[in-house]
Amino acid sequence: MKAIVGERYGAPERLRLEDVPEPALKDGWVLLKVRAASLNAMDWHTVRGTPYLARGSMGLTKPSSAVPGGDLAGVVEAVGAGVTRFSPGDRVFGTKRGSLAEYACAPEIQLAHMPASASFEQAATLPIAGVTALQALRDRGQVTGGTRVLVNGAGGGVGTFTVQLAAAMGAEVTAVCGTHNVELVRSLGAREVIDYSREDFNERDTRYEVIIDNVSTRRLSSLRRVLEPEGILVVIGGAPGNWVGPMVPVAKAALANIFTKQSLGFMMAKVTPEDLDVLARHLADGTVVPVIDRVVTLADAPAALSYLEQGHARGKVVVNI
Ligand SMILES: NC(=O)c1ccc[n+]([C@@H]2O[C@H](COP(=O)([O-])OP(=O)(O)OC[C@H]3O[C@@H](n4cnc5c(N)ncnc54)[C@H](OP(=O)(O)O)[C@@H]3O)[C@@H](O)[C@H]2O)c1
């Protein structure tokens, strides 16, 4: 099969489209013909092997999976012994390391059925970014109708889902994004939009009950100043850097959390079949409409990863396979 391959850590431009063996089917696993994959920041991090301290889980000297990618949508080709939820021909979506390939083999528990009305490109956008947004709002933020939510970094993959899901929960959403995304995030359900290149949200006289910080562009003290005294800050994205930089906002929030009634902390999302089903229902009923920046071919996936790494993608970048 064709796949994007990077045997060693390095820039995404060094990845190559190559012929590799198809993955073997295992008990409890599902073999898929991948039809679309979506890219996440995690993918360029695992290609580069950064931050270096994360190499313990990515592979110490080289990537543990030569084929990058995580999110996918496709058609079931075959199922291993013990698989109960899927049959050949089913249209499914979920996550599996190595999704930038024509075939992938994933544990049953990492997949869910696609809504009949959805395209493979749409379904492939959902797993990591959609589940992260859902768990940040529902589980950490305990967002319900009327909750005042600030979303910092509203224009990207996680951000565009966060705005839509928060609006679907009835929250009053204020979104922070760049000029080129102002109209987009308003159309996704944000009541207020702050263009960070023109306005500082610290200068507004508003406090939020929940802040979802996807980008860690602001100091913890700035975020806390606009958070209610018993409000909840959910840190999703770390700061830039190859060494400890990404961990600094996370560590500061964890430390400050000990001394305040505000709830301050990092959240690591976990993709579950139940939450994939929740997102599938949102996609089916139109309360979530994935924002797709661009759709590229498998051969163009390395360039698309470089584009995503620049940090200003508009919603999701999708690879058609
Ligand atoms: N904790 C977890 O479980 C988890 C899960 C998924 C992702 N993440 C992390 O979350 C972060 C965001 O992921 P993503 O998929 O949304 O990334 P993405 O698609 O690359 O989006 C990043 C967004 O950041 C925005 N941005 C850049 N500078 C900004 C600023 N100064 N103020 C506000 N927004 C700014 C950009 O929008 P503009 O163009 O409008 O500036 C861009 O769209 C990444 O660091 C990723 O690693 C964490």
mmCIF file of C-alpha atoms and ligand atoms in Angstrom:
data_model
loop_
_atom_site.group_PDB
_atom_site.id
_atom_site.type_symbol
_atom_site.label_atom_id
_atom_site.label_comp_id
_atom_site.label_asym_id
_atom_site.label_seq_id
_atom_site.Cartn_x
_atom_site.Cartn_y
_atom_site.Cartn_z
ATOM 1 C CA MET A 1 0.000 0.000 0.000
ATOM 2 C CA LYS A 2 0.984 3.658 -0.357
ATOM 3 C CA ALA A 3 1.827 5.481 2.869
ATOM 4 C CA ILE A 4 3.636 8.564 4.097
ATOM 5 C CA VAL A 5 6.855 7.400 5.729
ATOM 6 C CA GLY A 6 9.437 9.014 8.020
ATOM 7 C CA GLU A 7 11.903 6.531 9.511
ATOM 8 C CA ARG A 8 13.760 9.274 11.429
ATOM 9 C CA TYR A 9 12.756 12.394 13.314
ATOM 10 C CA GLY A 10 12.887 15.576 11.222
ATOM 11 C CA ALA A 11 10.948 18.253 9.385
ATOM 12 C CA PRO A 12 7.667 17.200 7.720
ATOM 13 C CA GLU A 13 9.177 18.061 4.296
ATOM 14 C CA ARG A 14 11.458 15.042 4.696
ATOM 15 C CA LEU A 15 8.519 12.623 4.738
ATOM 16 C CA ARG A 16 8.105 10.487 1.580
ATOM 17 C CA LEU A 17 5.230 8.698 -0.169
ATOM 18 C CA GLU A 18 6.349 5.054 -0.331
ATOM 19 C CA ASP A 19 5.115 1.476 -0.773
ATOM 20 C CA VAL A 20 4.925 -0.375 2.540
ATOM 21 C CA PRO A 21 3.302 -3.684 3.619
ATOM 22 C CA GLU A 22 -0.376 -3.566 4.591
ATOM 23 C CA PRO A 23 -0.943 -3.867 8.365
ATOM 24 C CA ALA A 24 -1.869 -7.359 9.566
ATOM 25 C CA LEU A 25 -5.284 -7.971 11.124
ATOM 26 C CA LYS A 26 -5.273 -8.930 14.831
ATOM 27 C CA ASP A 27 -7.904 -10.329 17.197
ATOM 28 C CA GLY A 28 -10.191 -7.527 18.390
ATOM 29 C CA TRP A 29 -8.922 -5.201 15.653
ATOM 30 C CA VAL A 30 -10.523 -3.859 12.464
ATOM 31 C CA LEU A 31 -8.793 -3.508 9.075
ATOM 32 C CA LEU A 32 -9.876 -0.343 7.257
ATOM 33 C CA LYS A 33 -9.521 1.070 3.786
ATOM 34 C CA VAL A 34 -8.692 4.632 4.839
ATOM 35 C CA ARG A 35 -10.623 7.205 2.808
ATOM 36 C CA ALA A 36 -9.678 10.374 4.675
ATOM 37 C CA ALA A 37 -7.368 11.406 7.513
ATOM 38 C CA SER A 38 -7.227 14.723 9.312
ATOM 39 C CA LEU A 39 -4.066 16.335 10.666
ATOM 40 C CA ASN A 40 -3.477 17.445 14.242
ATOM 41 C CA ALA A 41 -0.654 19.333 15.967
ATOM 42 C CA MET A 42 0.251 15.994 17.548
ATOM 43 C CA ASP A 43 1.163 14.675 14.078
ATOM 44 C CA TRP A 44 3.873 17.241 13.340
ATOM 45 C CA HIS A 45 5.123 16.898 16.920
ATOM 46 C CA THR A 46 5.559 13.129 16.464
ATOM 47 C CA VAL A 47 7.234 13.651 13.061
ATOM 48 C CA ARG A 48 9.738 16.076 14.599
ATOM 49 C CA GLY A 49 10.053 14.235 17.906
ATOM 50 C CA THR A 50 9.272 17.389 19.877
ATOM 51 C CA PRO A 51 9.095 18.296 22.654
ATOM 52 C CA TYR A 52 12.138 16.101 23.271
ATOM 53 C CA LEU A 53 10.913 15.075 26.720
ATOM 54 C CA ALA A 54 7.923 13.393 25.030
ATOM 55 C CA ARG A 55 10.199 10.981 23.147
ATOM 56 C CA GLY A 56 9.693 8.526 25.976
ATOM 57 C CA SER A 57 6.242 7.846 24.497
ATOM 58 C CA MET A 58 6.997 8.671 20.804
ATOM 59 C CA GLY A 59 10.190 6.574 20.438
ATOM 60 C CA LEU A 60 13.544 7.497 21.973
ATOM 61 C CA THR A 61 15.761 7.697 18.869
ATOM 62 C CA LYS A 62 13.242 7.340 16.026
ATOM 63 C CA PRO A 63 9.431 7.419 15.687
ATOM 64 C CA SER A 64 7.794 4.270 17.059
ATOM 65 C CA SER A 65 5.500 4.412 14.010
ATOM 66 C CA ALA A 66 7.238 5.337 10.729
ATOM 67 C CA VAL A 67 3.824 6.245 9.289
ATOM 68 C CA PRO A 68 2.447 9.419 10.922
ATOM 69 C CA GLY A 69 -1.178 10.455 11.384
ATOM 70 C CA GLY A 70 -3.939 9.687 13.876
ATOM 71 C CA ASP A 71 -7.458 10.671 12.851
ATOM 72 C CA LEU A 72 -9.110 8.632 10.126
ATOM 73 C CA ALA A 73 -12.375 7.679 8.420
ATOM 74 C CA GLY A 74 -12.842 4.747 6.078
ATOM 75 C CA VAL A 75 -14.548 1.487 5.193
ATOM 76 C CA VAL A 76 -14.147 -1.781 7.115
ATOM 77 C CA GLU A 77 -12.379 -4.405 4.965
ATOM 78 C CA ALA A 78 -12.175 -7.195 7.543
ATOM 79 C CA VAL A 79 -12.653 -7.746 11.266
ATOM 80 C CA GLY A 80 -10.518 -9.795 13.652
ATOM 81 C CA ALA A 81 -11.819 -12.508 15.990
ATOM 82 C CA GLY A 82 -13.958 -11.086 18.804
ATOM 83 C CA VAL A 83 -14.977 -7.887 17.017
ATOM 84 C CA THR A 84 -18.695 -7.376 17.685
ATOM 85 C CA ARG A 85 -19.544 -3.800 16.676
ATOM 86 C CA PHE A 86 -18.354 -3.743 13.053
ATOM 87 C CA SER A 87 -18.716 -5.740 9.831
ATOM 88 C CA PRO A 88 -17.044 -5.463 6.415
ATOM 89 C CA GLY A 89 -18.509 -2.545 4.457
ATOM 90 C CA ASP A 90 -19.282 -0.378 7.525
ATOM 91 C CA ARG A 91 -18.263 3.296 7.283
ATOM 92 C CA VAL A 92 -16.307 4.152 10.429
ATOM 93 C CA PHE A 93 -14.147 6.883 11.950
ATOM 94 C CA GLY A 94 -11.758 7.127 14.864
ATOM 95 C CA THR A 95 -8.035 7.202 15.662
ATOM 96 C CA LYS A 96 -5.065 5.004 14.934
ATOM 97 C CA ARG A 97 -1.403 5.949 14.766
ATOM 98 C CA GLY A 98 -0.332 5.613 11.109
ATOM 99 C CA SER A 99 -3.487 6.924 9.437
ATOM 100 C CA LEU A 100 -1.593 8.551 6.526
ATOM 101 C CA ALA A 101 -1.805 5.305 4.548
ATOM 102 C CA GLU A 102 -4.201 3.457 2.270
ATOM 103 C CA TYR A 103 -4.969 0.875 4.982
ATOM 104 C CA ALA A 104 -4.938 0.983 8.770
ATOM 105 C CA CYS A 105 -5.670 -1.594 11.445
ATOM 106 C CA ALA A 106 -7.232 -0.248 14.643
ATOM 107 C CA PRO A 107 -8.590 -1.686 17.901
ATOM 108 C CA GLU A 108 -12.387 -1.856 17.793
ATOM 109 C CA ILE A 109 -12.546 0.453 20.830
ATOM 110 C CA GLN A 110 -10.978 3.356 18.906
ATOM 111 C CA LEU A 111 -13.698 3.427 16.238
ATOM 112 C CA ALA A 112 -17.357 4.363 15.818
ATOM 113 C CA HIS A 113 -19.919 4.324 13.008
ATOM 114 C CA MET A 114 -20.128 7.397 10.772
ATOM 115 C CA PRO A 115 -23.502 9.082 10.311
ATOM 116 C CA ALA A 116 -25.028 8.078 6.955
ATOM 117 C CA SER A 117 -25.164 11.685 5.795
ATOM 118 C CA ALA A 118 -21.504 12.528 6.528
ATOM 119 C CA SER A 119 -18.597 12.508 4.094
ATOM 120 C CA PHE A 120 -15.340 10.730 4.949
ATOM 121 C CA GLU A 121 -13.606 14.135 4.999
ATOM 122 C CA GLN A 122 -16.074 15.483 7.579
ATOM 123 C CA ALA A 123 -15.931 12.388 9.815
ATOM 124 C CA ALA A 124 -12.110 12.353 9.748
ATOM 125 C CA THR A 125 -11.991 15.849 11.281
ATOM 126 C CA LEU A 126 -13.790 14.785 14.447
ATOM 127 C CA PRO A 127 -11.826 12.348 16.609
ATOM 128 C CA ILE A 128 -8.966 14.190 18.314
ATOM 129 C CA ALA A 129 -10.065 17.829 17.956
ATOM 130 C CA GLY A 130 -13.779 17.124 18.471
ATOM 131 C CA VAL A 131 -13.331 14.844 21.479
ATOM 132 C CA THR A 132 -10.893 17.341 23.039
ATOM 133 C CA ALA A 133 -13.413 20.167 22.686
ATOM 134 C CA LEU A 134 -16.249 18.002 24.024
ATOM 135 C CA GLN A 135 -14.373 16.732 27.081
ATOM 136 C CA ALA A 136 -12.954 20.192 27.888
ATOM 137 C CA LEU A 137 -16.423 21.779 27.899
ATOM 138 C CA ARG A 138 -18.554 18.978 29.332
ATOM 139 C CA ASP A 139 -16.231 17.128 31.726
ATOM 140 C CA ARG A 140 -13.771 19.786 32.905
ATOM 141 C CA GLY A 141 -15.752 22.954 32.278
ATOM 142 C CA GLN A 142 -19.151 21.517 33.316
ATOM 143 C CA VAL A 143 -20.646 23.903 30.776
ATOM 144 C CA THR A 144 -24.445 24.162 30.647
ATOM 145 C CA GLY A 145 -27.002 26.649 29.345
ATOM 146 C CA GLY A 146 -25.957 30.239 29.997
ATOM 147 C CA THR A 147 -22.353 29.492 31.092
ATOM 148 C CA ARG A 148 -20.060 32.352 30.047
ATOM 149 C CA VAL A 149 -17.221 30.663 28.130
ATOM 150 C CA LEU A 150 -14.089 32.274 26.691
ATOM 151 C CA VAL A 151 -12.336 30.250 23.957
ATOM 152 C CA ASN A 152 -8.747 31.371 23.323
ATOM 153 C CA GLY A 153 -7.557 30.021 19.975
ATOM 154 C CA ALA A 154 -11.025 29.684 18.440
ATOM 155 C CA GLY A 155 -9.974 29.519 14.783
ATOM 156 C CA GLY A 156 -8.115 26.199 14.695
ATOM 157 C CA GLY A 157 -9.121 22.542 14.779
ATOM 158 C CA VAL A 158 -9.959 22.315 18.482
ATOM 159 C CA GLY A 159 -11.223 25.908 18.613
ATOM 160 C CA THR A 160 -13.814 25.649 15.844
ATOM 161 C CA PHE A 161 -15.291 22.543 17.498
ATOM 162 C CA THR A 162 -15.164 24.188 20.945
ATOM 163 C CA VAL A 163 -17.179 27.193 19.765
ATOM 164 C CA GLN A 164 -19.814 25.024 18.075
ATOM 165 C CA LEU A 165 -20.185 22.544 20.929
ATOM 166 C CA ALA A 166 -20.325 25.301 23.562
ATOM 167 C CA ALA A 167 -23.038 27.065 21.548
ATOM 168 C CA ALA A 168 -24.916 23.750 21.220
ATOM 169 C CA MET A 169 -24.759 23.412 25.047
ATOM 170 C CA GLY A 170 -26.399 26.850 25.321
ATOM 171 C CA ALA A 171 -23.277 28.647 26.556
ATOM 172 C CA GLU A 172 -22.595 32.348 25.932
ATOM 173 C CA VAL A 173 -19.408 32.054 23.911
ATOM 174 C CA THR A 174 -16.712 34.691 23.529
ATOM 175 C CA ALA A 175 -14.134 33.619 20.950
ATOM 176 C CA VAL A 176 -10.573 34.949 20.585
ATOM 177 C CA CYS A 177 -9.023 34.625 17.118
ATOM 178 C CA GLY A 178 -7.132 36.449 14.368
ATOM 179 C CA THR A 179 -8.727 38.969 12.002
ATOM 180 C CA HIS A 180 -9.215 36.457 9.179
ATOM 181 C CA ASN A 181 -11.311 34.191 11.442
ATOM 182 C CA VAL A 182 -13.621 36.764 13.046
ATOM 183 C CA GLU A 183 -16.601 36.219 10.734
ATOM 184 C CA LEU A 184 -16.052 32.458 10.710
ATOM 185 C CA VAL A 185 -16.190 32.006 14.491
ATOM 186 C CA ARG A 186 -19.179 34.343 14.727
ATOM 187 C CA SER A 187 -20.977 32.122 12.191
ATOM 188 C CA LEU A 188 -20.147 29.089 14.379
ATOM 189 C CA GLY A 189 -22.153 30.513 17.290
ATOM 190 C CA ALA A 190 -19.862 32.913 19.191
ATOM 191 C CA ARG A 191 -21.854 35.828 20.657
ATOM 192 C CA GLU A 192 -18.735 37.967 21.005
ATOM 193 C CA VAL A 193 -15.531 37.768 19.001
ATOM 194 C CA ILE A 194 -12.257 39.358 20.085
ATOM 195 C CA ASP A 195 -9.669 39.890 17.360
ATOM 196 C CA TYR A 196 -6.425 39.433 19.297
ATOM 197 C CA SER A 197 -4.498 41.631 16.871
ATOM 198 C CA ARG A 198 -6.748 44.613 17.711
ATOM 199 C CA GLU A 199 -8.026 44.076 21.214
ATOM 200 C CA ASP A 200 -6.826 42.627 24.515
ATOM 201 C CA PHE A 201 -9.531 40.692 26.354
ATOM 202 C CA ASN A 202 -7.993 41.867 29.633
ATOM 203 C CA GLU A 203 -9.225 45.356 28.831
ATOM 204 C CA ARG A 204 -12.852 44.210 28.800
ATOM 205 C CA ASP A 205 -14.859 44.434 31.979
ATOM 206 C CA THR A 206 -16.129 40.854 31.672
ATOM 207 C CA ARG A 207 -15.396 37.763 33.703
ATOM 208 C CA TYR A 208 -15.939 34.251 32.411
ATOM 209 C CA GLU A 209 -17.052 31.145 34.256
ATOM 210 C CA VAL A 210 -15.008 28.875 31.999
ATOM 211 C CA ILE A 211 -11.938 29.562 29.865
ATOM 212 C CA ILE A 212 -10.783 26.993 27.310
ATOM 213 C CA ASP A 213 -7.205 27.898 26.373
ATOM 214 C CA ASN A 214 -6.159 26.135 23.174
ATOM 215 C CA VAL A 215 -3.013 28.143 22.530
ATOM 216 C CA SER A 216 -1.330 29.306 25.781
ATOM 217 C CA THR A 217 -0.544 32.665 24.186
ATOM 218 C CA ARG A 218 -1.413 34.611 27.361
ATOM 219 C CA ARG A 219 0.145 34.611 30.799
ATOM 220 C CA LEU A 220 -1.693 32.684 33.498
ATOM 221 C CA SER A 221 -2.210 35.960 35.413
ATOM 222 C CA SER A 222 -4.015 37.477 32.380
ATOM 223 C CA LEU A 223 -6.328 34.501 32.094
ATOM 224 C CA ARG A 224 -7.037 34.477 35.840
ATOM 225 C CA ARG A 225 -7.914 38.175 35.809
ATOM 226 C CA VAL A 226 -10.890 37.494 33.492
ATOM 227 C CA LEU A 227 -11.894 34.241 35.236
ATOM 228 C CA GLU A 228 -14.628 34.292 37.905
ATOM 229 C CA PRO A 229 -13.337 33.750 41.488
ATOM 230 C CA GLU A 230 -14.569 30.139 41.323
ATOM 231 C CA GLY A 231 -14.224 29.784 37.545
ATOM 232 C CA ILE A 232 -12.590 26.938 35.624
ATOM 233 C CA LEU A 233 -9.562 27.286 33.337
ATOM 234 C CA VAL A 234 -8.944 24.307 31.047
ATOM 235 C CA VAL A 235 -5.494 24.396 29.456
ATOM 236 C CA ILE A 236 -5.498 22.387 26.215
ATOM 237 C CA GLY A 237 -2.515 23.583 24.179
ATOM 238 C CA GLY A 238 0.997 24.111 25.523
ATOM 239 C CA ALA A 239 3.385 26.941 24.694
ATOM 240 C CA PRO A 240 5.950 26.634 21.860
ATOM 241 C CA GLY A 241 9.385 25.127 22.468
ATOM 242 C CA ASN A 242 11.338 21.914 22.117
ATOM 243 C CA TRP A 243 12.382 21.427 25.725
ATOM 244 C CA VAL A 244 10.376 22.416 28.831
ATOM 245 C CA GLY A 245 8.638 25.453 27.201
ATOM 246 C CA PRO A 246 5.396 23.587 26.409
ATOM 247 C CA MET A 247 5.151 22.407 30.020
ATOM 248 C CA VAL A 248 5.550 25.840 31.640
ATOM 249 C CA PRO A 249 1.894 27.014 31.400
ATOM 250 C CA VAL A 250 0.773 23.557 32.501
ATOM 251 C CA ALA A 251 3.065 23.547 35.556
ATOM 252 C CA LYS A 252 2.157 27.135 36.484
ATOM 253 C CA ALA A 253 -1.564 26.330 36.341
ATOM 254 C CA ALA A 254 -1.093 23.169 38.454
ATOM 255 C CA LEU A 255 0.880 25.100 41.090
ATOM 256 C CA ALA A 256 -1.480 28.082 41.252
ATOM 257 C CA ASN A 257 -4.425 25.686 41.485
ATOM 258 C CA ILE A 258 -3.301 24.680 44.969
ATOM 259 C CA PHE A 259 -3.728 28.220 46.324
ATOM 260 C CA THR A 260 -6.971 29.428 44.736
ATOM 261 C CA LYS A 261 -10.691 28.708 44.524
ATOM 262 C CA GLN A 262 -10.383 28.962 40.760
ATOM 263 C CA SER A 263 -9.914 25.557 39.110
ATOM 264 C CA LEU A 264 -6.793 25.733 36.924
ATOM 265 C CA GLY A 265 -5.437 22.730 35.068
ATOM 266 C CA PHE A 266 -4.326 20.966 31.914
ATOM 267 C CA MET A 267 -6.597 18.393 30.313
ATOM 268 C CA MET A 268 -5.456 15.507 28.123
ATOM 269 C CA ALA A 269 -8.337 14.205 26.025
ATOM 270 C CA LYS A 270 -9.039 10.494 25.655
ATOM 271 C CA VAL A 271 -10.846 9.309 22.543
ATOM 272 C CA THR A 272 -13.625 6.895 23.531
ATOM 273 C CA PRO A 273 -16.248 5.183 21.370
ATOM 274 C CA GLU A 274 -18.971 6.832 23.472
ATOM 275 C CA ASP A 275 -17.673 10.325 22.724
ATOM 276 C CA LEU A 276 -17.147 9.491 19.040
ATOM 277 C CA ASP A 277 -20.863 8.543 19.036
ATOM 278 C CA VAL A 278 -21.765 11.876 20.681
ATOM 279 C CA LEU A 279 -19.876 13.730 17.944
ATOM 280 C CA ALA A 280 -21.436 11.566 15.231
ATOM 281 C CA ARG A 281 -24.874 12.628 16.505
ATOM 282 C CA HIS A 282 -23.857 16.311 16.435
ATOM 283 C CA LEU A 283 -22.605 15.853 12.866
ATOM 284 C CA ALA A 284 -25.825 14.082 11.843
ATOM 285 C CA ASP A 285 -28.135 16.732 13.318
ATOM 286 C CA GLY A 286 -26.047 19.653 12.037
ATOM 287 C CA THR A 287 -25.179 21.133 15.452
ATOM 288 C CA VAL A 288 -21.544 20.568 14.458
ATOM 289 C CA VAL A 289 -20.384 21.306 10.925
ATOM 290 C CA PRO A 290 -16.643 20.693 10.540
ATOM 291 C CA VAL A 291 -14.681 23.674 9.265
ATOM 292 C CA ILE A 292 -12.272 22.345 6.648
ATOM 293 C CA ASP A 293 -9.388 24.632 5.712
ATOM 294 C CA ARG A 294 -8.238 22.446 2.819
ATOM 295 C CA VAL A 295 -8.335 18.906 1.451
ATOM 296 C CA VAL A 296 -5.052 17.569 0.024
ATOM 297 C CA THR A 297 -3.869 14.331 -1.581
ATOM 298 C CA LEU A 298 -1.758 11.769 0.294
ATOM 299 C CA ALA A 299 1.316 12.903 -1.673
ATOM 300 C CA ASP A 300 0.759 16.472 -0.417
ATOM 301 C CA ALA A 301 0.344 15.474 3.247
ATOM 302 C CA PRO A 302 3.948 16.483 4.188
ATOM 303 C CA ALA A 303 3.396 20.019 2.875
ATOM 304 C CA ALA A 304 0.025 20.127 4.650
ATOM 305 C CA LEU A 305 1.720 19.175 7.940
ATOM 306 C CA SER A 306 4.177 22.069 7.450
ATOM 307 C CA TYR A 307 1.240 24.381 6.841
ATOM 308 C CA LEU A 308 -0.483 23.210 10.031
ATOM 309 C CA GLU A 309 2.758 23.690 11.973
ATOM 310 C CA GLN A 310 2.737 27.410 11.102
ATOM 311 C CA GLY A 311 -0.168 27.649 13.583
ATOM 312 C CA HIS A 312 -2.865 29.476 11.617
ATOM 313 C CA ALA A 313 -4.935 26.744 9.991
ATOM 314 C CA ARG A 314 -8.599 27.633 9.701
ATOM 315 C CA GLY A 315 -10.382 24.648 11.232
ATOM 316 C CA LYS A 316 -9.091 21.290 10.017
ATOM 317 C CA VAL A 317 -6.685 20.149 7.314
ATOM 318 C CA VAL A 318 -7.842 16.906 5.680
ATOM 319 C CA VAL A 319 -6.001 14.338 3.557
ATOM 320 C CA ASN A 320 -8.076 12.535 0.936
ATOM 321 C CA ILE A 321 -6.754 8.970 0.493
HETATM 322 N N1 LIG B 1 -4.656 18.439 25.583
HETATM 323 C C1 LIG B 1 -5.141 17.711 24.586
HETATM 324 O O1 LIG B 1 -5.712 16.626 24.770
HETATM 325 C C2 LIG B 1 -5.015 18.243 23.179
HETATM 326 C C3 LIG B 1 -5.732 17.658 22.131
HETATM 327 C C4 LIG B 1 -5.641 18.220 20.861
HETATM 328 C C5 LIG B 1 -4.802 19.308 20.642
HETATM 329 N N2 LIG B 1 -4.083 19.807 21.680
HETATM 330 C C6 LIG B 1 -3.220 20.991 21.507
HETATM 331 O O2 LIG B 1 -4.082 22.110 21.392
HETATM 332 C C7 LIG B 1 -3.458 23.088 20.588
HETATM 333 C C8 LIG B 1 -4.439 23.551 19.518
HETATM 334 O O3 LIG B 1 -4.714 22.461 18.664
HETATM 335 P P1 LIG B 1 -5.452 22.724 17.280
HETATM 336 O O4 LIG B 1 -5.671 21.389 16.670
HETATM 337 O O5 LIG B 1 -6.615 23.606 17.454
HETATM 338 O O6 LIG B 1 -4.301 23.522 16.496
HETATM 339 P P2 LIG B 1 -4.424 24.288 15.115
HETATM 340 O O7 LIG B 1 -5.496 23.692 14.293
HETATM 341 O O8 LIG B 1 -3.045 24.388 14.580
HETATM 342 O O9 LIG B 1 -4.939 25.752 15.517
HETATM 343 C C9 LIG B 1 -4.173 26.659 16.200
HETATM 344 C C10 LIG B 1 -4.938 27.965 16.176
HETATM 345 O O10 LIG B 1 -4.313 28.862 17.084
HETATM 346 C C11 LIG B 1 -4.731 30.150 16.728
HETATM 347 N N3 LIG B 1 -3.812 31.167 17.228
HETATM 348 C C12 LIG B 1 -2.528 31.394 16.881
HETATM 349 N N4 LIG B 1 -2.048 32.454 17.593
HETATM 350 C C13 LIG B 1 -3.060 32.871 18.396
HETATM 351 C C14 LIG B 1 -3.196 33.909 19.377
HETATM 352 N N5 LIG B 1 -2.170 34.735 19.662
HETATM 353 N N6 LIG B 1 -4.375 34.035 20.026
HETATM 354 C C15 LIG B 1 -5.403 33.224 19.762
HETATM 355 N N7 LIG B 1 -5.351 32.236 18.829
HETATM 356 C C16 LIG B 1 -4.185 32.060 18.173
HETATM 357 C C17 LIG B 1 -4.757 30.139 15.221
HETATM 358 O O11 LIG B 1 -5.873 30.894 14.818
HETATM 359 P P3 LIG B 1 -5.683 32.331 14.104
HETATM 360 O O12 LIG B 1 -5.250 31.986 12.711
HETATM 361 O O13 LIG B 1 -7.023 32.942 14.255
HETATM 362 O O14 LIG B 1 -4.584 33.043 14.843
HETATM 363 C C18 LIG B 1 -4.930 28.664 14.840
HETATM 364 O O15 LIG B 1 -6.052 28.465 14.104
HETATM 365 C C19 LIG B 1 -2.167 22.464 20.058
HETATM 366 O O16 LIG B 1 -1.098 22.915 20.866
HETATM 367 C C20 LIG B 1 -2.374 20.983 20.272
HETATM 368 O O17 LIG B 1 -1.154 20.295 20.456
HETATM 369 C C21 LIG B 1 -4.165 19.308 22.924
#
